[in-house]
């Protein structure tokens, strides 16, 4: 993919007190280049339990390309493309919930536990333009993965 039609990609997940922090970080790293730092922020659950929020923002083209290429490995990428109209909001933000356990195993599956959010570059900044731009980028990445 030559140009990356995204302003940034945000990835975020929670590590609950019952989870192994290294495993949760490994799940998040499935979508991150090796040199990207993960931000950690501690929070507290309803019952006083510790919740660690792990997140990363990718703003460089190569970083975003890496995350999007991993996303394009999703076996049912056609389903994702069919749902782009529901997954991109009026602010041109693209949202996907991914399965944290699958990500730990290096796989890409829809599910819960890991939030993938990307701001789509569209001029003018309209949802329809964003859907088209995201569809073209994901199609190109999926085709590159088949080579």
JSON list of C-alpha atoms in Angstrom, two decimals, residues 17-104:
[
{"chain": "A", "resi": 17, "resn": "UNK", "atom": "CA", "xyz": [-6.46, -8.16, 38.03]},
{"chain": "A", "resi": 18, "resn": "UNK", "atom": "CA", "xyz": [-7.29, -11.75, 37.01]},
{"chain": "A", "resi": 19, "resn": "UNK", "atom": "CA", "xyz": [-5.18, -11.51, 33.84]},
{"chain": "A", "resi": 20, "resn": "UNK", "atom": "CA", "xyz": [-1.46, -11.85, 33.22]},
{"chain": "A", "resi": 21, "resn": "UNK", "atom": "CA", "xyz": [-0.13, -8.44, 32.18]},
{"chain": "A", "resi": 22, "resn": "UNK", "atom": "CA", "xyz": [2.52, -9.93, 29.88]},
{"chain": "A", "resi": 23, "resn": "UNK", "atom": "CA", "xyz": [-0.08, -11.97, 28.00]},
{"chain": "A", "resi": 24, "resn": "UNK", "atom": "CA", "xyz": [-2.37, -8.96, 27.59]},
{"chain": "A", "resi": 25, "resn": "UNK", "atom": "CA", "xyz": [0.55, -6.88, 26.34]},
{"chain": "A", "resi": 26, "resn": "UNK", "atom": "CA", "xyz": [1.46, -9.67, 23.89]},
{"chain": "A", "resi": 27, "resn": "UNK", "atom": "CA", "xyz": [-2.11, -9.59, 22.54]},
{"chain": "A", "resi": 28, "resn": "UNK", "atom": "CA", "xyz": [-1.84, -5.84, 21.94]},
{"chain": "A", "resi": 29, "resn": "UNK", "atom": "CA", "xyz": [1.62, -6.21, 20.38]},
{"chain": "A", "resi": 30, "resn": "UNK", "atom": "CA", "xyz": [0.11, -8.49, 17.72]},
{"chain": "A", "resi": 31, "resn": "UNK", "atom": "CA", "xyz": [-0.94, -5.29, 15.95]},
{"chain": "A", "resi": 32, "resn": "UNK", "atom": "CA", "xyz": [2.11, -3.17, 16.80]},
{"chain": "A", "resi": 33, "resn": "UNK", "atom": "CA", "xyz": [5.57, -2.82, 15.28]},
{"chain": "A", "resi": 34, "resn": "UNK", "atom": "CA", "xyz": [8.31, -3.92, 17.69]},
{"chain": "A", "resi": 35, "resn": "UNK", "atom": "CA", "xyz": [9.63, -0.41, 18.38]},
{"chain": "A", "resi": 36, "resn": "UNK", "atom": "CA", "xyz": [6.29, 1.11, 19.47]},
{"chain": "A", "resi": 37, "resn": "UNK", "atom": "CA", "xyz": [5.94, 1.94, 23.15]},
{"chain": "A", "resi": 38, "resn": "UNK", "atom": "CA", "xyz": [2.82, 0.95, 25.03]},
{"chain": "A", "resi": 39, "resn": "UNK", "atom": "CA", "xyz": [1.33, 3.46, 27.43]},
{"chain": "A", "resi": 40, "resn": "UNK", "atom": "CA", "xyz": [0.13, 2.15, 30.78]},
{"chain": "A", "resi": 41, "resn": "UNK", "atom": "CA", "xyz": [-2.44, 3.82, 32.97]},
{"chain": "A", "resi": 42, "resn": "UNK", "atom": "CA", "xyz": [-3.81, 2.37, 36.19]},
{"chain": "A", "resi": 43, "resn": "UNK", "atom": "CA", "xyz": [-7.47, 2.60, 36.99]},
{"chain": "A", "resi": 44, "resn": "UNK", "atom": "CA", "xyz": [-9.77, 1.12, 39.57]},
{"chain": "A", "resi": 45, "resn": "UNK", "atom": "CA", "xyz": [-12.77, -1.11, 39.01]},
{"chain": "A", "resi": 46, "resn": "UNK", "atom": "CA", "xyz": [-16.14, -0.88, 40.75]},
{"chain": "A", "resi": 47, "resn": "UNK", "atom": "CA", "xyz": [-15.01, -3.13, 43.61]},
{"chain": "A", "resi": 48, "resn": "UNK", "atom": "CA", "xyz": [-11.62, -1.46, 44.04]},
{"chain": "A", "resi": 49, "resn": "UNK", "atom": "CA", "xyz": [-9.79, -3.95, 41.84]},
{"chain": "A", "resi": 50, "resn": "UNK", "atom": "CA", "xyz": [-6.86, -2.74, 39.74]},
{"chain": "A", "resi": 51, "resn": "UNK", "atom": "CA", "xyz": [-7.39, -2.30, 36.01]},
{"chain": "A", "resi": 52, "resn": "UNK", "atom": "CA", "xyz": [-4.42, -1.51, 33.82]},
{"chain": "A", "resi": 53, "resn": "UNK", "atom": "CA", "xyz": [-5.22, 0.29, 30.55]},
{"chain": "A", "resi": 54, "resn": "UNK", "atom": "CA", "xyz": [-2.69, -0.53, 27.82]},
{"chain": "A", "resi": 55, "resn": "UNK", "atom": "CA", "xyz": [-2.76, 1.66, 24.72]},
{"chain": "A", "resi": 56, "resn": "UNK", "atom": "CA", "xyz": [-0.73, 2.81, 21.75]},
{"chain": "A", "resi": 57, "resn": "UNK", "atom": "CA", "xyz": [-1.23, 5.44, 19.09]},
{"chain": "A", "resi": 58, "resn": "UNK", "atom": "CA", "xyz": [0.32, 4.90, 15.68]},
{"chain": "A", "resi": 59, "resn": "UNK", "atom": "CA", "xyz": [0.84, 8.05, 13.62]},
{"chain": "A", "resi": 60, "resn": "UNK", "atom": "CA", "xyz": [3.67, 7.20, 11.23]},
{"chain": "A", "resi": 61, "resn": "UNK", "atom": "CA", "xyz": [2.69, 5.65, 7.91]},
{"chain": "A", "resi": 62, "resn": "UNK", "atom": "CA", "xyz": [4.84, 2.52, 8.40]},
{"chain": "A", "resi": 63, "resn": "UNK", "atom": "CA", "xyz": [3.36, 1.93, 11.86]},
{"chain": "A", "resi": 64, "resn": "UNK", "atom": "CA", "xyz": [-0.20, 2.29, 10.59]},
{"chain": "A", "resi": 65, "resn": "UNK", "atom": "CA", "xyz": [0.56, 0.10, 7.59]},
{"chain": "A", "resi": 66, "resn": "UNK", "atom": "CA", "xyz": [1.81, -2.62, 9.98]},
{"chain": "A", "resi": 67, "resn": "UNK", "atom": "CA", "xyz": [-1.38, -2.56, 12.08]},
{"chain": "A", "resi": 68, "resn": "UNK", "atom": "CA", "xyz": [-3.65, -2.41, 9.04]},
{"chain": "A", "resi": 69, "resn": "UNK", "atom": "CA", "xyz": [-1.78, -5.26, 7.34]},
{"chain": "A", "resi": 70, "resn": "UNK", "atom": "CA", "xyz": [-2.36, -7.40, 10.41]},
{"chain": "A", "resi": 71, "resn": "UNK", "atom": "CA", "xyz": [-6.04, -6.43, 10.37]},
{"chain": "A", "resi": 72, "resn": "UNK", "atom": "CA", "xyz": [-6.22, -7.40, 6.68]},
{"chain": "A", "resi": 73, "resn": "UNK", "atom": "CA", "xyz": [-5.25, -10.96, 7.71]},
{"chain": "A", "resi": 74, "resn": "UNK", "atom": "CA", "xyz": [-8.77, -11.37, 9.10]},
{"chain": "A", "resi": 75, "resn": "UNK", "atom": "CA", "xyz": [-10.19, -14.45, 7.36]},
{"chain": "A", "resi": 76, "resn": "UNK", "atom": "CA", "xyz": [-13.58, -12.85, 6.82]},
{"chain": "A", "resi": 77, "resn": "UNK", "atom": "CA", "xyz": [-12.26, -9.51, 5.53]},
{"chain": "A", "resi": 78, "resn": "UNK", "atom": "CA", "xyz": [-15.21, -9.36, 3.11]},
{"chain": "A", "resi": 79, "resn": "UNK", "atom": "CA", "xyz": [-17.57, -9.24, 6.10]},
{"chain": "A", "resi": 80, "resn": "UNK", "atom": "CA", "xyz": [-15.58, -6.39, 7.58]},
{"chain": "A", "resi": 81, "resn": "UNK", "atom": "CA", "xyz": [-15.75, -4.48, 4.31]},
{"chain": "A", "resi": 82, "resn": "UNK", "atom": "CA", "xyz": [-19.50, -5.09, 4.06]},
{"chain": "A", "resi": 83, "resn": "UNK", "atom": "CA", "xyz": [-19.87, -3.58, 7.55]},
{"chain": "A", "resi": 84, "resn": "UNK", "atom": "CA", "xyz": [-17.73, -0.48, 6.94]},
{"chain": "A", "resi": 85, "resn": "UNK", "atom": "CA", "xyz": [-20.80, 1.73, 6.77]},
{"chain": "A", "resi": 86, "resn": "UNK", "atom": "CA", "xyz": [-21.69, 0.67, 10.34]},
{"chain": "A", "resi": 87, "resn": "UNK", "atom": "CA", "xyz": [-18.09, 0.72, 11.57]},
{"chain": "A", "resi": 88, "resn": "UNK", "atom": "CA", "xyz": [-17.25, 4.27, 10.46]},
{"chain": "A", "resi": 89, "resn": "UNK", "atom": "CA", "xyz": [-18.99, 7.11, 12.26]},
{"chain": "A", "resi": 90, "resn": "UNK", "atom": "CA", "xyz": [-19.87, 10.63, 11.12]},
{"chain": "A", "resi": 91, "resn": "UNK", "atom": "CA", "xyz": [-16.48, 11.86, 12.39]},
{"chain": "A", "resi": 92, "resn": "UNK", "atom": "CA", "xyz": [-14.70, 9.44, 10.02]},
{"chain": "A", "resi": 93, "resn": "UNK", "atom": "CA", "xyz": [-13.53, 7.19, 12.86]},
{"chain": "A", "resi": 94, "resn": "UNK", "atom": "CA", "xyz": [-13.32, 3.46, 12.07]},
{"chain": "A", "resi": 95, "resn": "UNK", "atom": "CA", "xyz": [-14.03, 1.13, 15.02]},
{"chain": "A", "resi": 96, "resn": "UNK", "atom": "CA", "xyz": [-13.43, -2.60, 15.43]},
{"chain": "A", "resi": 97, "resn": "UNK", "atom": "CA", "xyz": [-13.61, -4.75, 18.55]},
{"chain": "A", "resi": 98, "resn": "UNK", "atom": "CA", "xyz": [-11.14, -7.63, 18.33]},
{"chain": "A", "resi": 99, "resn": "UNK", "atom": "CA", "xyz": [-10.84, -10.80, 20.36]},
{"chain": "A", "resi": 100, "resn": "UNK", "atom": "CA", "xyz": [-8.03, -10.40, 22.90]},
{"chain": "A", "resi": 101, "resn": "UNK", "atom": "CA", "xyz": [-7.38, -14.15, 23.29]},
{"chain": "A", "resi": 102, "resn": "UNK", "atom": "CA", "xyz": [-7.17, -14.64, 19.51]},
{"chain": "A", "resi": 103, "resn": "UNK", "atom": "CA", "xyz": [-4.77, -11.69, 19.30]},
{"chain": "A", "resi": 104, "resn": "UNK", "atom": "CA", "xyz": [-2.59, -13.30, 21.99]}
]
